[in-house]
Structure formats: C-alpha cells, structure tokens
Amino acid sequence: WFIDGPFTRLYRLATRYRYATLAVFVGAMLVMAAAVRAGFVPLVGFPKVESDTLRAQITLQTGTRFERTAEVARRISLAALELNEQWSDDDGQPLVRHVYSLLGQTSGREGDTGSHLCEVIVELTPAEQRAEKHTTDEIVAAWRQRVGPIPAAVTQEFGAFRGGPGGKALEIRLLGPDTDYLEPAAERLKAELAGFAGVSDISDDALPGKMEMRVRLREGAENLGIRLQTLAAQLRDAFYGNESVEIQRGREDVEVMVRYPPGERTSPADVESMRVRTPSGAEVPFLEVAEVEMKRGYTTLHRVGRSSVVTVSADVDEEVANAEKILGKLSAPGGLFEQFRARYPRMRLDLRGQRQQIFESLNALYVWFPMALLL
C-alpha cells in the first residue's frame, strides 16, 4: 500500500520537477553548512562521555617537601570522600568507592618526577548504579569546589579519565625566541581565558623551578680577554671542581677534583667574591667583569623547530561554553591574538589539542565522504 500509494506519487512528483527537487536538497545542505559556519550549531569534535574514574593532578613549587605534598594529597582525598555526604544512596551505596594517591609523580607526564607532584584518583560507583544521575562534570565541579584553592600550588587540574583522543579542549602554543619573552603573553592569555564562563583548569607548561644565578659579562670584560664561555668554565671549576689527576686504587679509578673549600662555596656571596683569571695570568675581582641576577628558572624548557614553546591549556564545560566560539572571540579583529601580534612581533601562535585532531578528521572527511556518497 505504501509503495503503490504515497511513495509512488512522491517519486513521480520529484522526477517531474527534478530541478526543483535538486535545488531544495542543495539549499537544505547550504542552510545546514551556514548554520555550522555561523556558530548556530556548535562544533564539538569529541564530546565528553561519562566516566567512573576521576583524578586531580597538583603541581606545587619545585623543592616542596614530601610531607607538604602528602598533606595536600590528604586534603584532596578527604574532599572526595565528603562527596558521599552530598550524594548518598537510600540503600547506603556510596558515590565514591575508592580513593588513592600518587606522590612524587603524575600519570601521563613521562619523566616528570619530584616531591612537588601528586595525583589523587577516585573510583566512583558506575553511572547506571547511581541513585542520583549526576553527570561526571557535576561531580568534578563539586569536588573542585570542596578542595578550593591550594596555597603554593602552581597548577591544580581536576578531571575524569575518558576514552578517545587526548588533549584538552583548548590548547594554544606560543612560539618565540625564549621562554622569558613568552611568559608575559602566556599569563595574559590565561587571564583572558579565566574571563569565559565554563573554562577551568587553566595552566601553562612553563612551570617555575628553583632560584638560579644568571651571570652576564660587563662592558669592557672582553677587552681583558674574558669571554662568557671562559667565565662559565672558571665558575664550574671553582664550585663543582676540575679533575686534576686520576689515581688507581685497587681495581677502581679515583678522580681527584680541585675546587674551593666547603666554607667558600656555600652562598651566592662566594661567587661574587671570587677572582677571575685573564688569559695573561692576571686576576681580577668577579664583580669587575660580570654581574649576577637572581631569578627563578623553569623546571623544563620546551622547544620546537629551534623556537621556545609555552603551551597554555584549559578545559571547557560543553554545557556552558564552546571551545570554537572562545577561539573565535580571541581571533576576532581587535581580539587578544591581534593584540599579541602588535605587542609581541617575534611570537607565533599555534592552536593544538583537540582542535587539531578535529580538523585532521574533517580534512579526511572532505576527501572520503563525497566519494562514499558517490559510491
């Protein structure tokens, strides 16, 4: 009945007015494409799926003692257990089943270890067994709120273990001559992202390290034959030591190092009071040929293609905000990216993370999807 009746009549009508039929479908495709292009239909390449495992990754100041890191991990663990008081089951089934922590390292960061790192992992009751159907993002937000700001924390990230491609929703790489040149721009970008609703866990990978002495030559030092490489070598010999002779002791070789006595290599003042030897053999006071600046360094220096890189990343709540719309506002005329180009002419921007994977997938679809339709 359906084939001989409605379907046949519709088919005859479509073939009789075939150009109008094609125009209607082409017009519908253009309307859909325009809706996506204009932002009426937000683009989310990898939607967040529900997860039964949460984690919090905390990075404290470099050099923080294990005891202090353990206190922070315990505070986060107790906050996770307190979620059972907020969301409990009538049958006594807890929302949080297990909590455990890692001290001195975090998962997903190969080679990054130290007493300043910790991670807390929380296992939840499976979503289909929870009495109250709260989403993972709601539970993470409640956990983050209970923990609150952590003093001396360089970064604190709360999230869930989810399948699919890695990377955060927002990941912007700043490339330039050195990290010091990029760091002010990274701080400005983080402040701008913090102004968007639904954006959380904003951080960059230029993590501050220990205090270090940065030595520069004074004007006129090269006239005495002193170069920065020569000065660095003498500093190393004075405080680390220079191998003068190697002694055979049984089956072992013993290296004899010549350096300053322990009492003369324990403070920055010892560096400033040392004497530098010129190529002619004369000795001059250190501060006559060099100057020292005390400044906090970085735990890791990242480089790509001979350029220093600082990556700013953030997570986005898809119920509140959209990563593509945020990037569109930053890239708009008069936006932050345009201000960066004027203020930091030697800096380049590169959008990475999930956005890169989304467009790699779309580029493949541009080729294979029309072929699939044709076949």
mmCIF file of C-alpha atoms in Angstrom:
data_model
loop_
_atom_site.group_PDB
_atom_site.id
_atom_site.type_symbol
_atom_site.label_atom_id
_atom_site.label_comp_id
_atom_site.label_asym_id
_atom_site.label_seq_id
_atom_site.Cartn_x
_atom_site.Cartn_y
_atom_site.Cartn_z
ATOM 1 C CA TRP A 1 0.000 0.000 0.000
ATOM 2 C CA PHE A 2 2.746 2.450 0.902
ATOM 3 C CA ILE A 3 4.846 1.672 -2.199
ATOM 4 C CA ASP A 4 1.919 1.807 -4.612
ATOM 5 C CA GLY A 5 0.415 4.848 -2.968
ATOM 6 C CA PRO A 6 2.323 7.708 -1.210
ATOM 7 C CA PHE A 7 5.813 6.628 -2.274
ATOM 8 C CA THR A 8 4.910 6.322 -5.974
ATOM 9 C CA ARG A 9 3.146 9.704 -6.021
ATOM 10 C CA LEU A 10 6.068 11.409 -4.281
ATOM 11 C CA TYR A 11 8.561 9.731 -6.647
ATOM 12 C CA ARG A 12 6.640 10.865 -9.760
ATOM 13 C CA LEU A 13 6.385 14.399 -8.374
ATOM 14 C CA ALA A 14 10.140 14.542 -7.616
ATOM 15 C CA THR A 15 11.138 13.265 -11.068
ATOM 16 C CA ARG A 16 8.680 15.568 -12.846
ATOM 17 C CA TYR A 17 10.161 18.600 -11.046
ATOM 18 C CA ARG A 18 13.690 17.205 -10.833
ATOM 19 C CA TYR A 19 15.482 20.553 -10.938
ATOM 20 C CA ALA A 20 13.331 21.928 -8.153
ATOM 21 C CA THR A 21 13.982 18.739 -6.159
ATOM 22 C CA LEU A 22 17.744 19.116 -6.580
ATOM 23 C CA ALA A 23 17.514 22.817 -5.670
ATOM 24 C CA VAL A 24 15.599 22.020 -2.468
ATOM 25 C CA PHE A 25 18.188 19.497 -1.308
ATOM 26 C CA VAL A 26 21.160 21.668 -2.283
ATOM 27 C CA GLY A 27 19.530 24.599 -0.500
ATOM 28 C CA ALA A 28 18.995 22.497 2.614
ATOM 29 C CA MET A 29 22.671 21.472 2.606
ATOM 30 C CA LEU A 30 23.749 25.112 2.246
ATOM 31 C CA VAL A 31 21.498 26.133 5.144
ATOM 32 C CA MET A 32 23.000 23.409 7.345
ATOM 33 C CA ALA A 33 26.547 24.389 6.378
ATOM 34 C CA ALA A 34 25.797 28.054 7.059
ATOM 35 C CA ALA A 35 24.328 27.185 10.469
ATOM 36 C CA VAL A 36 27.560 25.436 11.453
ATOM 37 C CA ARG A 37 29.752 28.131 9.910
ATOM 38 C CA ALA A 38 27.870 30.947 11.669
ATOM 39 C CA GLY A 39 28.036 29.179 15.004
ATOM 40 C CA PHE A 40 24.321 28.468 15.430
ATOM 41 C CA VAL A 41 25.251 24.789 15.589
ATOM 42 C CA PRO A 42 28.344 24.491 17.814
ATOM 43 C CA LEU A 43 31.174 22.238 16.678
ATOM 44 C CA VAL A 44 32.219 19.626 19.247
ATOM 45 C CA GLY A 45 34.561 17.098 17.710
ATOM 46 C CA PHE A 46 34.971 14.790 20.722
ATOM 47 C CA PRO A 47 32.018 15.097 23.130
ATOM 48 C CA LYS A 48 32.707 14.187 26.737
ATOM 49 C CA VAL A 49 31.373 10.804 27.784
ATOM 50 C CA GLU A 50 30.507 9.713 31.286
ATOM 51 C CA SER A 51 33.351 8.262 33.326
ATOM 52 C CA ASP A 52 33.582 6.332 36.575
ATOM 53 C CA THR A 53 37.131 7.479 37.421
ATOM 54 C CA LEU A 54 38.160 10.998 38.429
ATOM 55 C CA ARG A 55 41.603 12.447 39.050
ATOM 56 C CA ALA A 56 43.233 15.571 40.427
ATOM 57 C CA GLN A 57 46.796 16.485 39.425
ATOM 58 C CA ILE A 58 48.604 19.036 41.605
ATOM 59 C CA THR A 59 51.951 20.690 40.939
ATOM 60 C CA LEU A 60 53.444 22.600 43.879
ATOM 61 C CA GLN A 61 56.512 24.817 43.916
ATOM 62 C CA THR A 62 59.668 22.950 42.944
ATOM 63 C CA GLY A 63 61.513 21.823 46.043
ATOM 64 C CA THR A 64 58.388 21.329 48.167
ATOM 65 C CA ARG A 65 58.961 18.631 50.791
ATOM 66 C CA PHE A 66 57.188 15.275 50.564
ATOM 67 C CA GLU A 67 55.435 15.944 53.875
ATOM 68 C CA ARG A 68 53.778 19.059 52.488
ATOM 69 C CA THR A 69 52.798 17.265 49.266
ATOM 70 C CA ALA A 70 51.305 14.418 51.328
ATOM 71 C CA GLU A 71 49.208 16.947 53.290
ATOM 72 C CA VAL A 72 47.821 18.346 50.029
ATOM 73 C CA ALA A 73 47.016 14.844 48.729
ATOM 74 C CA ARG A 74 45.245 14.005 52.005
ATOM 75 C CA ARG A 75 43.180 17.193 51.823
ATOM 76 C CA ILE A 76 42.043 16.342 48.277
ATOM 77 C CA SER A 77 41.291 12.728 49.245
ATOM 78 C CA LEU A 78 39.130 13.795 52.199
ATOM 79 C CA ALA A 79 37.248 16.239 49.955
ATOM 80 C CA ALA A 80 36.485 13.341 47.584
ATOM 81 C CA LEU A 81 35.168 11.186 50.428
ATOM 82 C CA GLU A 82 32.968 14.074 51.584
ATOM 83 C CA LEU A 83 31.072 13.744 48.288
ATOM 84 C CA ASN A 84 29.373 10.701 49.830
ATOM 85 C CA GLU A 85 27.706 13.054 52.320
ATOM 86 C CA GLN A 86 26.395 15.234 49.497
ATOM 87 C CA TRP A 87 25.201 12.391 47.254
ATOM 88 C CA SER A 88 24.205 9.254 49.117
ATOM 89 C CA ASP A 89 22.044 6.278 48.148
ATOM 90 C CA ASP A 90 18.936 5.225 50.076
ATOM 91 C CA ASP A 91 20.449 1.735 50.256
ATOM 92 C CA GLY A 92 23.721 3.087 51.616
ATOM 93 C CA GLN A 93 25.576 2.708 48.313
ATOM 94 C CA PRO A 94 28.371 5.326 48.341
ATOM 95 C CA LEU A 95 29.085 7.542 45.351
ATOM 96 C CA VAL A 96 32.851 7.271 45.928
ATOM 97 C CA ARG A 97 34.110 3.707 46.197
ATOM 98 C CA HIS A 98 37.888 4.050 46.394
ATOM 99 C CA VAL A 99 40.437 6.860 46.677
ATOM 100 C CA TYR A 100 44.194 6.527 46.305
ATOM 101 C CA SER A 101 47.043 8.938 45.649
ATOM 102 C CA LEU A 102 50.410 9.086 43.935
ATOM 103 C CA LEU A 103 53.222 11.137 45.468
ATOM 104 C CA GLY A 104 56.227 12.305 43.505
ATOM 105 C CA GLN A 105 54.718 11.757 40.078
ATOM 106 C CA THR A 106 51.577 12.105 38.000
ATOM 107 C CA SER A 107 50.232 9.800 35.319
ATOM 108 C CA GLY A 108 50.599 10.960 31.738
ATOM 109 C CA ARG A 109 53.760 13.010 32.362
ATOM 110 C CA GLU A 110 56.663 10.805 31.427
ATOM 111 C CA GLY A 111 59.943 11.700 33.070
ATOM 112 C CA ASP A 112 58.398 14.381 35.294
ATOM 113 C CA THR A 113 59.015 13.394 38.903
ATOM 114 C CA GLY A 114 59.711 15.208 42.148
ATOM 115 C CA SER A 115 58.494 15.781 45.667
ATOM 116 C CA HIS A 116 56.339 18.676 44.423
ATOM 117 C CA LEU A 117 53.972 16.446 42.371
ATOM 118 C CA CYS A 118 50.932 14.461 43.480
ATOM 119 C CA GLU A 119 47.826 12.920 41.970
ATOM 120 C CA VAL A 120 44.603 11.704 43.599
ATOM 121 C CA ILE A 121 42.474 9.150 41.738
ATOM 122 C CA VAL A 122 38.836 8.489 42.671
ATOM 123 C CA GLU A 123 36.760 5.498 41.618
ATOM 124 C CA LEU A 124 33.007 6.152 41.506
ATOM 125 C CA THR A 125 30.023 3.855 41.558
ATOM 126 C CA PRO A 126 29.165 3.010 37.907
ATOM 127 C CA ALA A 127 26.833 5.588 36.376
ATOM 128 C CA GLU A 128 24.000 3.097 35.785
ATOM 129 C CA GLN A 129 24.013 2.167 39.501
ATOM 130 C CA ARG A 130 23.970 5.660 40.958
ATOM 131 C CA ALA A 131 20.766 6.632 42.714
ATOM 132 C CA GLU A 132 21.025 10.253 41.574
ATOM 133 C CA LYS A 133 22.015 10.606 37.926
ATOM 134 C CA HIS A 134 24.556 13.375 38.307
ATOM 135 C CA THR A 135 26.960 13.824 35.425
ATOM 136 C CA THR A 136 30.694 13.397 35.796
ATOM 137 C CA ASP A 137 31.240 17.113 35.194
ATOM 138 C CA GLU A 138 28.870 17.979 38.060
ATOM 139 C CA ILE A 139 30.743 15.659 40.424
ATOM 140 C CA VAL A 140 34.123 17.060 39.339
ATOM 141 C CA ALA A 141 32.865 20.623 39.877
ATOM 142 C CA ALA A 142 31.620 19.748 43.383
ATOM 143 C CA TRP A 143 34.957 18.081 44.195
ATOM 144 C CA ARG A 144 36.936 21.088 42.925
ATOM 145 C CA GLN A 145 34.760 23.448 44.989
ATOM 146 C CA ARG A 146 35.256 21.416 48.177
ATOM 147 C CA VAL A 147 39.037 21.437 47.749
ATOM 148 C CA GLY A 148 39.217 25.159 46.988
ATOM 149 C CA PRO A 149 42.438 26.985 46.158
ATOM 150 C CA ILE A 150 45.633 25.301 47.347
ATOM 151 C CA PRO A 151 48.349 27.662 48.645
ATOM 152 C CA ALA A 152 51.665 27.436 46.761
ATOM 153 C CA ALA A 153 50.074 25.310 44.014
ATOM 154 C CA VAL A 154 51.481 26.155 40.602
ATOM 155 C CA THR A 155 48.757 24.161 38.821
ATOM 156 C CA GLN A 156 45.751 22.147 40.015
ATOM 157 C CA GLU A 157 43.729 20.191 37.472
ATOM 158 C CA PHE A 158 40.548 18.219 38.140
ATOM 159 C CA GLY A 159 39.013 15.960 35.536
ATOM 160 C CA ALA A 160 37.904 12.480 34.537
ATOM 161 C CA PHE A 161 39.506 9.562 32.737
ATOM 162 C CA ARG A 162 37.738 9.458 29.378
ATOM 163 C CA GLY A 163 38.335 7.470 26.246
ATOM 164 C CA GLY A 164 39.026 8.920 22.821
ATOM 165 C CA PRO A 165 41.691 11.353 21.653
ATOM 166 C CA GLY A 166 43.775 13.077 24.284
ATOM 167 C CA GLY A 167 44.451 16.736 24.834
ATOM 168 C CA LYS A 168 42.352 19.448 26.377
ATOM 169 C CA ALA A 169 39.594 21.312 24.597
ATOM 170 C CA LEU A 170 41.759 24.452 24.469
ATOM 171 C CA GLU A 171 45.480 24.153 23.816
ATOM 172 C CA ILE A 172 47.338 27.177 22.442
ATOM 173 C CA ARG A 173 51.085 27.105 21.773
ATOM 174 C CA LEU A 174 53.127 30.295 21.928
ATOM 175 C CA LEU A 175 56.412 30.118 19.997
ATOM 176 C CA GLY A 176 59.174 32.693 20.320
ATOM 177 C CA PRO A 177 62.883 33.357 20.905
ATOM 178 C CA ASP A 178 62.931 32.329 24.592
ATOM 179 C CA THR A 179 60.636 31.411 27.471
ATOM 180 C CA ASP A 180 61.084 34.756 29.270
ATOM 181 C CA TYR A 181 59.766 36.528 26.159
ATOM 182 C CA LEU A 182 56.687 34.259 26.015
ATOM 183 C CA GLU A 183 55.785 34.071 29.704
ATOM 184 C CA PRO A 184 54.056 37.526 29.947
ATOM 185 C CA ALA A 185 51.918 36.643 26.924
ATOM 186 C CA ALA A 186 51.040 33.290 28.490
ATOM 187 C CA GLU A 187 49.940 34.991 31.721
ATOM 188 C CA ARG A 188 47.825 37.472 29.735
ATOM 189 C CA LEU A 189 46.220 34.621 27.782
ATOM 190 C CA LYS A 190 45.413 32.702 30.977
ATOM 191 C CA ALA A 191 43.780 35.791 32.475
ATOM 192 C CA GLU A 192 41.701 36.227 29.307
ATOM 193 C CA LEU A 193 40.555 32.584 29.345
ATOM 194 C CA ALA A 194 39.583 32.892 33.008
ATOM 195 C CA GLY A 195 37.023 35.514 31.971
ATOM 196 C CA PHE A 196 34.984 32.984 29.957
ATOM 197 C CA ALA A 197 32.257 31.057 31.756
ATOM 198 C CA GLY A 198 32.710 27.304 31.731
ATOM 199 C CA VAL A 199 36.517 27.411 31.340
ATOM 200 C CA SER A 200 38.514 25.714 34.110
ATOM 201 C CA ASP A 201 41.893 24.138 34.902
ATOM 202 C CA ILE A 202 43.811 26.872 33.076
ATOM 203 C CA SER A 203 47.566 26.287 33.121
ATOM 204 C CA ASP A 204 50.766 26.508 31.119
ATOM 205 C CA ASP A 205 53.798 24.224 30.944
ATOM 206 C CA ALA A 206 56.378 26.903 31.836
ATOM 207 C CA LEU A 207 56.445 25.736 35.438
ATOM 208 C CA PRO A 208 58.653 27.784 37.786
ATOM 209 C CA GLY A 209 61.680 25.981 39.157
ATOM 210 C CA LYS A 210 64.361 26.852 41.685
ATOM 211 C CA MET A 211 66.132 30.176 42.083
ATOM 212 C CA GLU A 212 69.207 30.430 39.885
ATOM 213 C CA MET A 213 72.053 32.865 39.294
ATOM 214 C CA ARG A 214 72.174 34.362 35.826
ATOM 215 C CA VAL A 215 75.631 35.712 35.017
ATOM 216 C CA ARG A 216 76.365 38.289 32.315
ATOM 217 C CA LEU A 217 79.592 39.966 31.272
ATOM 218 C CA ARG A 218 80.034 43.662 31.913
ATOM 219 C CA GLU A 219 81.096 46.048 29.199
ATOM 220 C CA GLY A 220 84.857 46.034 28.801
ATOM 221 C CA ALA A 221 85.317 42.456 30.061
ATOM 222 C CA GLU A 222 86.186 41.246 26.566
ATOM 223 C CA ASN A 223 88.968 43.843 26.370
ATOM 224 C CA LEU A 224 90.682 41.820 29.109
ATOM 225 C CA GLY A 225 90.274 38.657 27.051
ATOM 226 C CA ILE A 226 87.426 37.297 29.209
ATOM 227 C CA ARG A 227 84.510 35.748 27.383
ATOM 228 C CA LEU A 228 81.327 34.254 28.752
ATOM 229 C CA GLN A 229 82.497 30.722 27.964
ATOM 230 C CA THR A 230 85.752 31.342 29.864
ATOM 231 C CA LEU A 231 83.882 32.774 32.841
ATOM 232 C CA ALA A 232 81.457 29.825 32.906
ATOM 233 C CA ALA A 233 84.352 27.353 32.872
ATOM 234 C CA GLN A 234 86.053 29.075 35.804
ATOM 235 C CA LEU A 235 82.808 29.140 37.784
ATOM 236 C CA ARG A 236 82.334 25.434 37.192
ATOM 237 C CA ASP A 237 85.911 24.632 38.203
ATOM 238 C CA ALA A 238 85.653 26.712 41.387
ATOM 239 C CA PHE A 239 82.358 25.331 42.704
ATOM 240 C CA TYR A 240 81.926 21.925 41.064
ATOM 241 C CA GLY A 241 85.572 21.090 40.588
ATOM 242 C CA ASN A 242 88.104 20.296 37.899
ATOM 243 C CA GLU A 243 89.656 16.851 37.587
ATOM 244 C CA SER A 244 93.374 17.281 38.118
ATOM 245 C CA VAL A 245 94.559 13.697 38.347
ATOM 246 C CA GLU A 246 93.197 10.157 38.376
ATOM 247 C CA ILE A 247 94.597 7.704 40.906
ATOM 248 C CA GLN A 248 94.472 3.931 40.614
ATOM 249 C CA ARG A 249 93.249 2.411 43.887
ATOM 250 C CA GLY A 250 92.977 -1.329 43.550
ATOM 251 C CA ARG A 251 90.614 -2.027 40.665
ATOM 252 C CA GLU A 252 88.961 1.392 40.869
ATOM 253 C CA ASP A 253 89.938 4.744 39.400
ATOM 254 C CA VAL A 254 89.653 7.647 41.859
ATOM 255 C CA GLU A 255 89.187 11.120 40.394
ATOM 256 C CA VAL A 256 90.863 13.948 42.319
ATOM 257 C CA MET A 257 88.845 17.172 41.970
ATOM 258 C CA VAL A 258 90.295 20.616 42.705
ATOM 259 C CA ARG A 259 87.784 23.225 43.903
ATOM 260 C CA TYR A 260 87.139 25.803 46.612
ATOM 261 C CA PRO A 261 86.937 24.581 50.233
ATOM 262 C CA PRO A 262 83.402 23.799 51.518
ATOM 263 C CA GLY A 263 83.240 27.035 53.502
ATOM 264 C CA GLU A 264 83.850 29.120 50.365
ATOM 265 C CA ARG A 265 81.233 27.631 48.047
ATOM 266 C CA THR A 266 78.002 27.689 50.051
ATOM 267 C CA SER A 267 76.373 31.037 49.233
ATOM 268 C CA PRO A 268 75.911 33.491 46.339
ATOM 269 C CA ALA A 269 78.312 35.849 48.092
ATOM 270 C CA ASP A 270 81.100 33.334 47.469
ATOM 271 C CA VAL A 271 80.521 33.726 43.737
ATOM 272 C CA GLU A 272 80.728 37.493 43.912
ATOM 273 C CA SER A 273 83.920 37.390 45.983
ATOM 274 C CA MET A 274 85.833 35.022 43.682
ATOM 275 C CA ARG A 275 88.579 36.218 41.343
ATOM 276 C CA VAL A 276 88.635 35.620 37.605
ATOM 277 C CA ARG A 277 91.882 34.793 35.811
ATOM 278 C CA THR A 278 92.553 36.564 32.499
ATOM 279 C CA PRO A 279 94.451 34.940 29.582
ATOM 280 C CA SER A 280 97.547 36.944 30.604
ATOM 281 C CA GLY A 281 97.525 35.290 34.043
ATOM 282 C CA ALA A 282 96.310 38.323 35.992
ATOM 283 C CA GLU A 283 93.392 38.001 38.420
ATOM 284 C CA VAL A 284 90.517 40.489 38.613
ATOM 285 C CA PRO A 285 87.540 40.632 41.015
ATOM 286 C CA PHE A 286 84.457 38.813 39.714
ATOM 287 C CA LEU A 287 82.156 41.847 40.028
ATOM 288 C CA GLU A 288 84.555 43.936 37.926
ATOM 289 C CA VAL A 289 83.917 41.813 34.844
ATOM 290 C CA ALA A 290 80.489 40.252 35.483
ATOM 291 C CA GLU A 291 77.103 40.922 37.063
ATOM 292 C CA VAL A 292 74.720 38.469 38.688
ATOM 293 C CA GLU A 293 70.907 38.425 38.653
ATOM 294 C CA MET A 294 68.952 36.118 40.961
ATOM 295 C CA LYS A 295 65.904 34.824 39.142
ATOM 296 C CA ARG A 296 63.628 31.811 39.331
ATOM 297 C CA GLY A 297 64.192 29.410 36.464
ATOM 298 C CA TYR A 298 61.903 26.837 34.841
ATOM 299 C CA THR A 299 61.603 23.128 35.556
ATOM 300 C CA THR A 300 61.541 22.293 31.841
ATOM 301 C CA LEU A 301 62.314 24.226 28.666
ATOM 302 C CA HIS A 302 60.291 23.158 25.613
ATOM 303 C CA ARG A 303 61.492 23.785 22.064
ATOM 304 C CA VAL A 304 60.023 23.071 18.624
ATOM 305 C CA GLY A 305 61.853 23.884 15.401
ATOM 306 C CA ARG A 306 64.557 25.881 17.244
ATOM 307 C CA SER A 307 61.893 28.056 18.908
ATOM 308 C CA SER A 308 60.958 28.125 22.573
ATOM 309 C CA VAL A 309 57.399 26.979 23.254
ATOM 310 C CA VAL A 310 54.945 27.705 26.063
ATOM 311 C CA THR A 311 51.629 25.837 25.841
ATOM 312 C CA VAL A 312 48.538 27.286 27.532
ATOM 313 C CA SER A 313 45.741 24.750 28.030
ATOM 314 C CA ALA A 314 42.285 24.757 29.591
ATOM 315 C CA ASP A 315 39.231 22.546 29.902
ATOM 316 C CA VAL A 316 35.760 23.617 28.716
ATOM 317 C CA ASP A 317 32.362 22.636 30.110
ATOM 318 C CA GLU A 318 30.357 21.850 26.957
ATOM 319 C CA GLU A 319 27.073 22.616 28.737
ATOM 320 C CA VAL A 320 28.182 26.211 29.334
ATOM 321 C CA ALA A 321 30.727 27.143 26.660
ATOM 322 C CA ASN A 322 32.162 26.031 23.332
ATOM 323 C CA ALA A 323 35.882 25.892 22.545
ATOM 324 C CA GLU A 324 35.472 27.017 18.929
ATOM 325 C CA LYS A 325 33.436 30.069 19.933
ATOM 326 C CA ILE A 326 36.064 31.036 22.500
ATOM 327 C CA LEU A 327 38.837 30.749 19.912
ATOM 328 C CA GLY A 328 36.695 32.762 17.503
ATOM 329 C CA LYS A 329 36.439 35.622 20.002
ATOM 330 C CA LEU A 330 40.188 35.528 20.659
ATOM 331 C CA SER A 331 40.920 35.571 16.909
ATOM 332 C CA ALA A 332 38.379 38.267 16.019
ATOM 333 C CA PRO A 333 39.562 41.725 14.828
ATOM 334 C CA GLY A 334 40.677 43.659 17.881
ATOM 335 C CA GLY A 335 40.817 40.462 19.907
ATOM 336 C CA LEU A 336 43.634 39.184 22.063
ATOM 337 C CA PHE A 337 45.502 37.423 19.249
ATOM 338 C CA GLU A 338 45.621 40.628 17.216
ATOM 339 C CA GLN A 339 46.937 42.492 20.277
ATOM 340 C CA PHE A 340 49.633 39.833 20.649
ATOM 341 C CA ARG A 341 50.795 40.332 17.062
ATOM 342 C CA ALA A 342 51.277 44.040 17.714
ATOM 343 C CA ARG A 343 52.910 43.697 21.131
ATOM 344 C CA TYR A 344 54.985 40.547 20.552
ATOM 345 C CA PRO A 345 56.116 40.690 16.908
ATOM 346 C CA ARG A 346 58.537 37.763 17.344
ATOM 347 C CA MET A 347 55.863 35.445 18.735
ATOM 348 C CA ARG A 348 53.801 32.952 16.721
ATOM 349 C CA LEU A 349 50.546 31.234 17.714
ATOM 350 C CA ASP A 350 49.671 27.613 17.069
ATOM 351 C CA LEU A 351 46.317 26.074 18.024
ATOM 352 C CA ARG A 352 46.691 22.454 19.127
ATOM 353 C CA GLY A 353 44.909 19.940 21.355
ATOM 354 C CA GLN A 354 41.531 18.521 20.404
ATOM 355 C CA ARG A 355 41.063 21.267 17.810
ATOM 356 C CA GLN A 356 43.983 19.948 15.771
ATOM 357 C CA GLN A 357 42.595 16.412 15.871
ATOM 358 C CA ILE A 358 39.131 17.656 14.924
ATOM 359 C CA PHE A 359 40.354 19.369 11.770
ATOM 360 C CA GLU A 360 42.610 16.470 10.850
ATOM 361 C CA SER A 361 39.497 14.298 10.923
ATOM 362 C CA LEU A 362 37.499 16.861 8.931
ATOM 363 C CA ASN A 363 40.227 17.117 6.287
ATOM 364 C CA ALA A 364 39.984 13.374 5.778
ATOM 365 C CA LEU A 365 36.197 13.605 5.544
ATOM 366 C CA TYR A 366 36.421 16.282 2.834
ATOM 367 C CA VAL A 367 38.043 13.654 0.601
ATOM 368 C CA TRP A 368 36.410 10.383 1.562
ATOM 369 C CA PHE A 369 32.864 11.444 2.431
ATOM 370 C CA PRO A 370 31.991 12.702 -1.108
ATOM 371 C CA MET A 371 33.461 9.509 -2.540
ATOM 372 C CA ALA A 372 31.311 7.443 -0.169
ATOM 373 C CA LEU A 373 28.219 9.413 -1.224
ATOM 374 C CA LEU A 374 29.053 8.936 -4.887
ATOM 375 C CA LEU A 375 29.509 5.184 -4.451
#
